[in-house]
């Protein structure tokens, strides 16, 4: 469900309580957008935090969208780039669905416009035959378009984006007209730092964006907080017939993830081998919602160590040979030695990993 639907009540409460001026094309004032993203109150209504982390980063993101520069969120996979982009768009523009998914196959037409070929053949180029891209539609109404994984696109596509961002208009020579963007138009892009090298973004394109780097959660407690909240929200929307994993389980999963991610135990005493894949906060969230689905469908509705072990195996062992060995090493050298409270999870993990 898109964020504007999921949080429709919160957005309505914010609109109602919003006393500050709204910039052209915006549904909320910048301060109300900030409250929507970072949490707080609107009148009597409680606004849940969507992005948990450095508030200053969110302020900078919102401020960027007030200028004529576009916003580019970059970072490791699973650092909430897409989630923040969707929620900013929902709060500011009210429609987060104008999205282009960047891939190696994305074409210039996806970025500008294309044609309904049946109509084009029958009538020639007409307004009716014009198929507007999400960016085109955002420009027409002064809204925000999202561009996911920009850096995966070929350079012609990135060039098309440069001209759109610098001219704030799209020429349609076939119709002999130009479509100029309404005020309020902007783009929020995302790009993974892991993708670098695939298609290095051109310097010219980078200059049109304000780049904000979203970091992995800085502390264990913060990451536990993010995971607990999101598992609660996501599992509620799936209606899984299982109870939330207890605090202890979440703490263990996040601890394992942080140690494997950093290559070091939390106490800093022991090196551990990092797996080949990404073990992000987002992976921890889907691991635990997956465990709840297992527990609700095939268990007694309470997340067991076997459920978590199955999820850990899937999240960590992506490349069979290397990751299996790294995970085994972690199990033997770190987890096994942690004593009684970890024994049952250790046992379940060892059994699956073989
Ligand atoms: N700092 C954070 N605050 C809130 N949610 C987060 C945070 N980091 C990760 N998440 C959660 O992780 C999930 C996936 O994030 P996503 O936006 O898909 O990552 P990315 O696009 O960076 O790869 C989302 O459900 C999001 O809520
Ligand atoms: Mg993403």
XYZ file of C-alpha atoms and ligand atoms in Angstrom:
382
model
C 0.000 0.000 0.000
C 1.421 3.417 -0.858
C 2.448 5.578 2.098
C -0.236 8.207 1.427
C -2.883 5.506 1.904
C -1.179 3.689 4.753
C -0.792 6.906 6.730
C -3.812 8.769 5.365
C -5.097 9.567 8.862
C -1.797 11.007 10.000
C -1.542 13.119 6.852
C -5.082 14.431 7.333
C -4.343 15.326 10.956
C -1.191 17.145 9.903
C -3.049 19.085 7.211
C -5.655 20.099 9.727
C -3.166 21.275 12.340
C -0.757 22.875 9.863
C -0.607 26.624 10.451
C 2.519 27.374 8.462
C 2.656 28.469 4.852
C 2.711 25.781 2.190
C 5.129 26.238 -0.685
C 3.669 26.215 -4.216
C 2.460 22.741 -5.086
C 2.980 21.389 -1.554
C 0.256 19.715 0.488
C 1.958 20.495 3.789
C 4.365 23.076 5.170
C 8.018 22.014 5.471
C 7.651 21.732 9.273
C 4.636 19.462 8.977
C 6.506 17.310 6.466
C 9.333 17.008 8.993
C 6.892 15.933 11.717
C 5.379 13.375 9.368
C 8.796 11.872 8.656
C 10.388 12.011 12.096
C 7.287 11.660 14.259
C 5.553 13.877 16.823
C 2.059 15.256 17.267
C -0.524 17.032 15.123
C -3.230 18.396 17.404
C -4.174 15.357 19.448
C -3.084 12.861 16.840
C 0.146 10.953 17.247
C 2.397 10.920 14.212
C 4.570 7.814 14.067
C 8.187 8.212 12.981
C 8.786 6.906 9.479
C 12.509 7.480 9.168
C 14.535 6.905 12.309
C 17.916 8.539 12.312
C 19.545 11.916 12.024
C 16.822 14.577 11.937
C 19.176 17.046 10.314
C 19.443 14.828 7.250
C 15.676 14.904 6.875
C 15.623 18.698 7.255
C 18.251 18.984 4.535
C 16.269 16.673 2.274
C 13.105 18.739 2.716
C 14.953 22.018 2.247
C 16.424 20.730 -1.019
C 12.955 20.168 -2.419
C 12.164 23.829 -1.745
C 14.874 24.871 -4.176
C 15.226 24.105 -7.838
C 17.656 21.301 -7.144
C 16.571 17.688 -7.152
C 17.273 15.321 -4.259
C 19.425 12.212 -4.497
C 19.481 9.754 -1.616
C 22.443 7.433 -1.711
C 23.711 4.670 0.564
C 24.098 0.952 1.045
C 21.112 -1.237 0.201
C 18.502 -1.328 2.951
C 19.206 2.079 4.468
C 15.655 3.317 3.784
C 16.396 5.325 0.634
C 13.239 4.141 -1.120
C 11.204 4.304 2.068
C 12.216 7.904 2.775
C 11.696 8.880 -0.862
C 8.198 7.400 -0.854
C 7.231 9.074 2.404
C 8.623 12.490 1.472
C 6.688 12.311 -1.780
C 3.512 11.192 -0.017
C 3.704 14.090 2.437
C 4.656 16.811 -0.010
C 2.810 15.772 -3.138
C 0.201 13.289 -1.895
C 0.956 10.730 -4.592
C 4.053 8.563 -4.329
C 3.179 6.456 -7.357
C 4.917 8.513 -10.042
C 7.957 6.237 -10.075
C 10.530 5.223 -12.638
C 12.475 2.089 -11.786
C 15.995 2.480 -13.096
C 17.530 -0.559 -14.782
C 19.988 -1.173 -17.583
C 16.906 -1.424 -19.831
C 15.395 1.952 -18.907
C 15.080 4.100 -22.027
C 14.792 7.809 -22.707
C 11.128 7.219 -23.508
C 10.526 6.014 -19.965
C 11.916 9.323 -18.782
C 10.125 11.666 -21.225
C 7.150 10.267 -23.130
C 6.237 7.597 -25.632
C 3.354 6.910 -27.979
C 0.358 4.664 -28.152
C 1.319 3.163 -31.479
C -2.163 2.104 -32.554
C -3.395 5.690 -32.139
C -0.226 7.091 -33.619
C -0.715 5.036 -36.770
C -4.404 5.868 -36.998
C -4.271 9.600 -36.236
C -0.665 10.668 -36.357
C 0.866 12.348 -33.308
C -1.924 13.764 -31.121
C -2.312 14.607 -27.446
C -4.389 11.448 -27.091
C -1.652 9.250 -28.466
C 0.934 10.749 -26.115
C 1.898 8.507 -23.215
C 3.274 10.677 -20.452
C 6.099 9.359 -18.273
C 5.848 9.683 -14.469
C 8.265 12.618 -14.673
C 6.158 14.256 -17.379
C 3.056 13.930 -15.181
C 4.847 15.304 -12.152
C 5.963 18.314 -14.210
C 2.427 18.944 -15.456
C 0.984 19.148 -11.963
C 3.938 20.598 -10.063
C 4.501 17.400 -8.136
C 7.318 15.032 -7.283
C 8.469 12.106 -9.387
C 10.644 9.378 -7.949
C 13.512 7.781 -9.791
C 14.739 4.573 -8.205
C 18.293 3.296 -8.725
C 19.313 6.082 -11.104
C 22.904 4.913 -11.307
C 21.860 1.666 -12.980
C 20.647 3.523 -16.070
C 22.615 3.945 -19.258
C 24.243 7.299 -19.848
C 21.704 8.416 -22.522
C 18.993 8.124 -19.902
C 21.028 10.075 -17.406
C 21.595 12.733 -20.084
C 17.857 12.998 -20.727
C 17.428 13.626 -17.032
C 20.038 16.372 -17.087
C 18.121 18.303 -19.715
C 14.851 17.888 -17.841
C 16.389 19.110 -14.606
C 18.170 22.052 -16.145
C 15.420 23.241 -18.468
C 12.451 22.190 -16.322
C 10.671 21.498 -19.581
C 10.173 18.707 -22.082
C 10.051 19.498 -25.781
C 7.542 17.518 -27.863
C 8.597 18.309 -31.424
C 5.973 15.927 -32.866
C 3.219 18.121 -31.412
C 5.098 21.294 -31.991
C 4.961 22.309 -28.359
C 6.880 22.327 -25.134
C 5.620 21.300 -21.749
C 7.024 23.496 -18.997
C 6.989 22.278 -15.404
C 4.603 23.834 -12.913
C 6.122 25.201 -9.749
C 6.667 22.539 -7.133
C 8.062 20.005 -9.595
C 11.048 18.028 -8.415
C 12.614 14.596 -8.529
C 13.769 12.377 -5.692
C 16.310 9.865 -6.908
C 17.917 6.949 -5.117
C 21.175 5.158 -5.864
C 23.023 2.323 -4.207
C 26.647 2.817 -3.352
C 27.121 -0.917 -3.983
C 26.268 -0.382 -7.653
C 29.147 1.968 -8.333
C 31.069 1.132 -11.449
C 28.048 -0.243 -13.295
C 27.268 3.135 -14.763
C 29.124 5.845 -12.958
C 26.790 8.807 -12.711
C 28.036 11.688 -14.772
C 29.373 14.718 -12.960
C 26.901 16.871 -14.892
C 23.995 14.913 -13.495
C 25.353 14.868 -9.961
C 25.591 18.645 -10.070
C 21.821 18.883 -10.550
C 21.181 17.015 -7.347
C 21.757 17.664 -3.705
C 23.195 14.382 -2.539
C 22.326 13.072 0.894
C 23.941 9.925 2.206
C 21.764 7.710 4.374
C 23.939 5.821 6.838
C 23.343 2.419 8.420
C 21.915 2.898 11.944
C 24.658 4.226 14.195
C 23.941 2.188 17.327
C 22.632 -1.211 18.322
C 19.743 0.347 20.237
C 18.706 2.508 17.293
C 18.746 -0.438 14.929
C 16.698 -2.541 17.370
C 14.186 0.294 17.573
C 13.879 0.523 13.768
C 13.513 -3.222 13.381
C 10.900 -3.578 16.126
C 8.773 -0.747 14.794
C 8.873 -1.842 11.192
C 8.290 -5.520 11.980
C 5.252 -4.425 13.993
C 3.872 -2.272 11.193
C 4.609 -4.655 8.340
C 3.370 -7.789 10.097
C 0.161 -5.994 11.040
C -0.465 -5.160 7.402
C 0.110 -8.801 6.363
C -2.181 -10.054 9.133
C 0.225 -12.810 10.141
C -1.219 -14.971 12.859
C 1.821 -14.726 15.060
C 2.901 -12.550 17.950
C 5.769 -10.089 17.638
C 9.207 -11.593 18.218
C 10.297 -10.760 21.759
C 12.867 -8.086 22.527
C 15.541 -10.729 23.167
C 15.093 -12.276 19.715
C 15.277 -8.911 17.959
C 18.387 -8.032 19.945
C 20.081 -11.278 18.916
C 19.283 -10.874 15.224
C 20.422 -7.251 15.148
C 23.581 -8.153 17.081
C 24.452 -10.889 14.575
C 23.798 -8.538 11.667
C 25.881 -5.712 13.069
C 28.777 -8.039 13.814
C 28.756 -9.642 10.389
C 28.366 -6.247 8.720
C 31.299 -4.669 10.531
C 33.481 -7.793 10.613
C 33.961 -7.392 14.347
C 32.143 -8.525 17.491
C 30.291 -5.743 19.313
C 32.810 -5.757 22.166
C 35.507 -5.178 19.561
C 37.490 -8.208 20.675
C 37.102 -10.629 17.839
C 37.241 -10.393 14.071
C 34.559 -12.208 12.108
C 34.414 -13.007 8.415
C 31.841 -10.896 6.561
C 29.476 -12.727 4.198
C 29.448 -11.790 0.492
C 25.915 -10.331 0.479
C 24.446 -7.247 2.084
C 23.133 -7.740 5.585
C 21.146 -4.589 6.058
C 18.527 -3.390 8.503
C 15.954 -4.087 5.810
C 17.112 -7.720 5.689
C 16.721 -8.027 9.452
C 13.177 -6.701 9.122
C 12.218 -9.147 6.404
C 13.925 -12.009 8.229
C 11.769 -11.408 11.308
C 8.513 -10.878 9.413
C 9.364 -14.080 7.547
C 9.884 -15.876 10.864
C 6.483 -14.629 11.994
C 4.905 -16.007 8.840
C 6.501 -19.401 9.576
C 5.420 -19.328 13.210
C 1.880 -18.253 12.361
C 1.324 -20.757 9.574
C 3.195 -23.849 10.767
C 4.055 -23.261 14.412
C 2.223 -22.181 17.521
C 2.210 -18.472 16.631
C 5.285 -17.687 18.673
C 8.542 -17.093 16.817
C 10.880 -19.942 17.739
C 14.645 -20.239 17.431
C 14.084 -22.669 14.551
C 12.059 -20.021 12.697
C 14.778 -17.426 13.231
C 17.527 -19.872 12.273
C 15.784 -20.585 8.966
C 15.614 -16.856 8.272
C 19.233 -16.259 9.246
C 20.397 -19.034 6.947
C 18.529 -17.471 4.015
C 19.689 -13.938 4.737
C 23.337 -14.714 5.367
C 24.159 -17.643 3.086
C 23.713 -16.204 -0.407
C 26.831 -17.612 -2.029
C 26.755 -21.206 -0.909
C 30.399 -22.072 -0.500
C 31.892 -18.910 0.929
C 28.991 -17.776 3.069
C 28.312 -21.176 4.539
C 31.885 -21.323 5.774
C 31.807 -17.762 7.120
C 28.520 -18.421 8.921
C 29.890 -21.685 10.382
C 32.926 -19.856 11.638
C 30.743 -17.242 13.295
C 28.556 -19.915 14.866
C 31.526 -21.779 16.328
C 33.804 -18.908 17.265
C 31.295 -16.374 18.473
C 27.798 -17.666 19.083
C 28.689 -20.983 20.698
C 30.836 -19.220 23.266
C 28.098 -16.805 24.312
C 26.624 -19.175 26.850
C 23.237 -20.375 27.938
C 20.991 -17.642 26.522
C 22.304 -18.211 23.001
C 22.552 -22.023 23.118
C 19.213 -22.883 21.612
C 19.594 -20.441 18.691
C 23.137 -21.710 18.142
C 21.830 -25.280 18.001
C 19.087 -24.438 15.527
C 21.485 -22.508 13.273
C 24.162 -25.231 13.292
C 21.622 -27.854 12.395
C 20.480 -25.953 9.290
C 23.930 -24.857 8.183
C 25.189 -28.466 8.338
N 16.653 4.432 9.522
C 15.505 3.782 9.227
N 14.317 4.260 9.658
C 13.168 3.623 9.359
N 13.089 2.515 8.610
C 14.240 1.984 8.154
C 15.511 2.583 8.440
N 16.476 1.843 7.846
C 15.836 0.819 7.214
N 14.502 0.899 7.397
C 13.491 -0.007 6.857
O 14.090 -0.882 5.936
C 13.166 -1.227 4.904
C 13.792 -1.206 3.521
O 14.285 0.025 3.192
P 14.429 0.500 1.660
O 13.905 1.876 1.603
O 13.832 -0.492 0.737
O 15.998 0.471 1.478
P 16.885 0.985 0.252
O 15.992 1.623 -0.752
O 17.850 1.927 0.885
O 17.578 -0.236 -0.254
C 11.981 -0.310 5.050
O 10.918 -1.063 5.545
C 12.424 0.708 6.059
O 11.374 1.057 6.871
Mg 15.607 1.054 -2.699
